[in-house]
CSV table of C-alpha atoms in Angstrom, one decimal:
chain,number,residue,atom,x,y,z
A,1314,VAL,CA,-4.4,8.9,-6.9
A,1315,SER,CA,-7.3,9.1,-9.7
A,1316,SER,CA,-8.6,5.6,-8.7
A,1317,GLY,CA,-7.1,5.8,-5.2
A,1318,MET,CA,-5.5,2.8,-3.6
A,1319,ARG,CA,-8.8,1.2,-3.7
A,1320,ASN,CA,-8.9,0.3,-7.2
A,1321,MET,CA,-5.2,0.3,-8.4
A,1322,GLY,CA,-6.3,-0.9,-11.8
A,1323,GLY,CA,-4.2,-1.1,-14.9
A,1324,MET,CA,-0.7,-1.9,-13.2
A,1325,SER,CA,1.1,-4.5,-15.0
A,1326,GLY,CA,4.1,-5.1,-12.8
A,1327,ASP,CA,3.2,-8.8,-12.8
A,1328,PRO,CA,6.3,-10.6,-14.0
A,1329,THR,CA,4.5,-13.9,-14.8
A,1330,PRO,CA,2.9,-14.4,-18.2
A,1331,ASP,CA,-0.4,-15.3,-17.2
A,1332,GLY,CA,-0.8,-12.3,-14.8
A,1333,VAL,CA,-2.1,-14.6,-11.8
A,1334,PRO,CA,-0.5,-12.8,-9.1
A,1335,GLU,CA,-1.5,-9.4,-10.3
A,1336,ARG,CA,-5.1,-10.8,-10.6
A,1337,VAL,CA,-4.8,-12.1,-7.1
A,1338,VAL,CA,-3.5,-8.9,-5.7
A,1339,GLN,CA,-6.1,-6.9,-7.5
A,1340,ALA,CA,-9.1,-9.3,-6.0
A,1341,THR,CA,-7.6,-8.9,-2.5
A,1342,ILE,CA,-7.6,-5.1,-2.8
A,1343,ARG,CA,-11.2,-5.3,-4.0
A,1344,LEU,CA,-12.3,-7.6,-1.4
A,1345,LEU,CA,-10.5,-5.5,1.2
A,1346,ALA,CA,-12.5,-2.1,0.0
A,1347,GLU,CA,-15.7,-3.9,-0.3
A,1348,GLN,CA,-15.8,-6.5,2.7
A,1349,GLY,CA,-12.8,-5.8,5.1
A,1350,PRO,CA,-10.0,-7.9,6.5
A,1351,SER,CA,-12.2,-10.9,7.3
A,1352,ALA,CA,-12.9,-11.3,3.6
A,1353,ILE,CA,-9.2,-12.4,3.0
A,1354,LYS,CA,-9.2,-16.2,3.0
A,1355,ALA,CA,-7.6,-18.4,0.3
A,1356,ARG,CA,-10.9,-19.5,-0.8
A,1357,THR,CA,-12.7,-16.0,-1.1
A,1358,VAL,CA,-9.6,-14.4,-2.9
A,1359,ALA,CA,-9.5,-17.5,-5.6
A,1360,SER,CA,-13.0,-17.0,-6.1
A,1361,ALA,CA,-12.9,-13.3,-6.5
A,1362,SER,CA,-9.9,-13.9,-8.9
A,1363,GLY,CA,-11.6,-16.5,-11.1
A,1364,LEU,CA,-8.9,-18.9,-9.7
A,1365,SER,CA,-8.4,-22.0,-7.6
A,1366,THR,CA,-7.0,-21.8,-4.0
A,1367,MET,CA,-4.2,-23.7,-5.3
A,1368,ALA,CA,-3.3,-20.7,-7.6
A,1369,VAL,CA,-3.2,-18.6,-4.2
A,1370,TYR,CA,-0.9,-20.8,-2.6
A,1371,HIS,CA,1.4,-21.6,-5.7
A,1372,HIS,CA,1.9,-17.7,-6.3
A,1373,PHE,CA,2.2,-16.5,-2.7
A,1374,GLY,CA,2.9,-19.4,-0.2
A,1375,GLY,CA,-0.2,-18.4,2.0
A,1376,ILE,CA,-2.3,-15.4,3.2
A,1377,ALA,CA,0.4,-13.9,5.1
A,1378,GLU,CA,2.6,-13.6,2.1
A,1379,LEU,CA,-0.4,-12.4,0.0
A,1380,ILE,CA,-1.1,-9.6,2.6
A,1381,ARG,CA,2.4,-8.6,2.3
A,1382,ALA,CA,2.1,-8.2,-1.5
A,1383,VAL,CA,-0.8,-6.2,-1.1
A,1384,ALA,CA,0.7,-3.7,1.4
A,1385,ASP,CA,3.5,-3.3,-0.8
A,1386,ARG,CA,1.2,-2.6,-4.0
A,1387,GLY,CA,-0.4,0.1,-1.7
A,1388,PHE,CA,3.1,1.4,-1.0
A,1389,THR,CA,3.9,1.2,-4.7
A,1390,GLU,CA,0.7,3.3,-5.6
A,1391,LEU,CA,1.5,5.6,-3.1
A,1392,GLY,CA,4.8,6.3,-4.1
A,1393,ARG,CA,3.9,6.8,-7.8
A,1394,ALA,CA,1.2,9.2,-6.6
A,1395,PHE,CA,3.9,11.1,-4.6
A,1396,SER,CA,6.0,11.3,-7.8
A,1397,GLN,CA,3.1,13.0,-9.6
A,1398,VAL,CA,3.1,16.1,-7.1
A,1399,PRO,CA,4.9,18.8,-8.6
A,1400,VAL,CA,7.7,20.2,-6.9
A,1401,THR,CA,7.1,24.1,-6.0
A,1402,LYS,CA,8.8,26.7,-4.4
A,1403,ASP,CA,6.7,26.1,-1.3
A,1404,PRO,CA,7.7,22.8,0.3
A,1405,ILE,CA,4.9,23.3,3.1
A,1406,ALA,CA,2.4,23.1,0.1
A,1407,ASP,CA,4.1,20.1,-1.5
A,1408,LEU,CA,4.1,18.2,1.6
A,1409,PHE,CA,0.4,19.2,2.3
A,1410,ALA,CA,-0.2,17.9,-1.2
A,1411,MET,CA,1.3,14.6,-0.3
A,1412,ALA,CA,-0.9,14.3,2.9
A,1413,LEU,CA,-4.0,15.1,1.1
A,1414,MET,CA,-3.1,12.3,-1.4
A,1415,THR,CA,-2.7,9.9,1.4
A,1416,ARG,CA,-5.9,10.8,3.1
A,1417,ARG,CA,-7.9,10.5,-0.1
A,1418,GLY,CA,-6.3,6.8,-0.5
A,1419,ALA,CA,-7.0,6.3,3.4
A,1420,ARG,CA,-10.6,7.3,2.9
A,1421,GLU,CA,-11.0,5.3,-0.2
A,1422,ASN,CA,-9.8,1.9,1.0
A,1423,PRO,CA,-9.4,2.2,4.8
A,1424,HIS,CA,-8.7,-1.5,5.0
A,1425,LEU,CA,-5.7,-1.4,2.8
A,1426,TYR,CA,-4.4,1.8,4.5
A,1427,ASP,CA,-4.6,0.1,8.0
A,1428,LEU,CA,-2.9,-2.9,6.3
A,1429,MET,CA,0.0,-0.8,4.9
A,1430,PHE,CA,0.7,1.1,8.0
A,1431,GLY,CA,0.3,-2.2,10.3
A,1432,LEU,CA,-2.9,-1.0,12.1
A,1433,SER,CA,-4.9,-3.8,10.9
A,1434,THR,CA,-2.8,-6.5,12.3
A,1435,ARG,CA,-4.5,-5.9,15.7
A,1436,ARG,CA,-7.9,-6.6,15.0
A,1437,ALA,CA,-8.1,-8.4,11.5
A,1438,THR,CA,-8.7,-12.0,11.2
A,1439,TYR,CA,-5.6,-12.8,9.5
A,1440,ARG,CA,-2.2,-13.0,11.0
A,1441,PRO,CA,0.9,-11.2,9.2
A,1442,LEU,CA,4.2,-13.0,9.1
A,1443,SER,CA,6.1,-12.8,12.2
A,1444,ASP,CA,8.7,-10.4,10.4
A,1445,SER,CA,5.8,-7.9,9.5
A,1446,ASP,CA,7.8,-5.4,11.3
A,1447,VAL,CA,9.9,-5.2,8.2
A,1448,ARG,CA,7.0,-3.8,6.2
A,1449,SER,CA,5.8,-1.6,8.9
A,1450,SER,CA,9.1,-0.3,9.8
A,1451,GLY,CA,10.0,1.1,6.6
A,1452,ARG,CA,12.4,-1.5,5.4
A,1453,SER,CA,10.0,-2.9,2.5
A,1454,PRO,CA,11.4,-1.5,-0.7
A,1455,ALA,CA,8.0,-0.6,-1.6
A,1456,CYS,CA,7.7,1.6,1.8
A,1457,ARG,CA,11.0,3.1,1.2
A,1458,GLY,CA,10.0,3.8,-2.4
A,1459,ALA,CA,7.1,5.9,-1.1
A,1460,TYR,CA,9.0,7.6,1.6
A,1461,VAL,CA,11.9,8.9,-0.3
A,1462,HIS,CA,9.5,11.3,-1.8
A,1463,LEU,CA,8.5,12.5,1.6
A,1464,ALA,CA,11.9,12.5,2.8
A,1465,GLU,CA,12.9,14.6,-0.1
A,1466,ALA,CA,10.1,17.2,0.5
A,1467,CYS,CA,11.1,17.2,4.1
A,1468,ALA,CA,14.5,17.9,3.5
A,1469,ARG,CA,13.6,20.8,0.9
A,1470,LEU,CA,11.5,22.3,3.8
A,1471,VAL,CA,14.6,22.4,6.1
A,1472,SER,CA,16.7,23.9,3.5
A,1473,SER,CA,14.2,26.6,3.0
A,1474,GLY,CA,14.9,27.7,6.6
A,1475,ARG,CA,11.1,27.4,7.6
A,1476,VAL,CA,11.8,24.8,10.1
A,1477,GLY,CA,14.8,23.8,12.1
A,1478,ARG,CA,17.0,20.5,11.6
A,1479,GLN,CA,15.9,17.8,13.8
A,1480,ASP,CA,17.2,14.3,14.7
């Protein structure tokens, strides 16, 4: 991931013409990188986005929903990075490349990484939605999108005969 999970700039998956949700998500990712989870408050995010707090609530409903969107963005970017890993004849090397990409992203924005994998919820100042286990259990479409690359590489490893099939 060239700019890692910290910046994730240039992504324009925002379906709204004004780009407000994208601005809010990007600002939140920057705040996580620069100040950590305690900075994720409607007022702080709005200020960093150059918007009002009403814009945050209008587009996301609240901080918990914004946090979910940010985690999903992280998984979308991770999936995009995984899709850039060339498939070689060595599935172990391919899995190692994915692991290095994940590690790089985790080092560039550890708070985003923690958020994506459900680690921040125990020590952060914000509260995730009660069904946040959907995201951290792998049922989020964004998480599944990243995971499919990993699962395919693991299937190739098993098919190569270098490891045995496991449950």
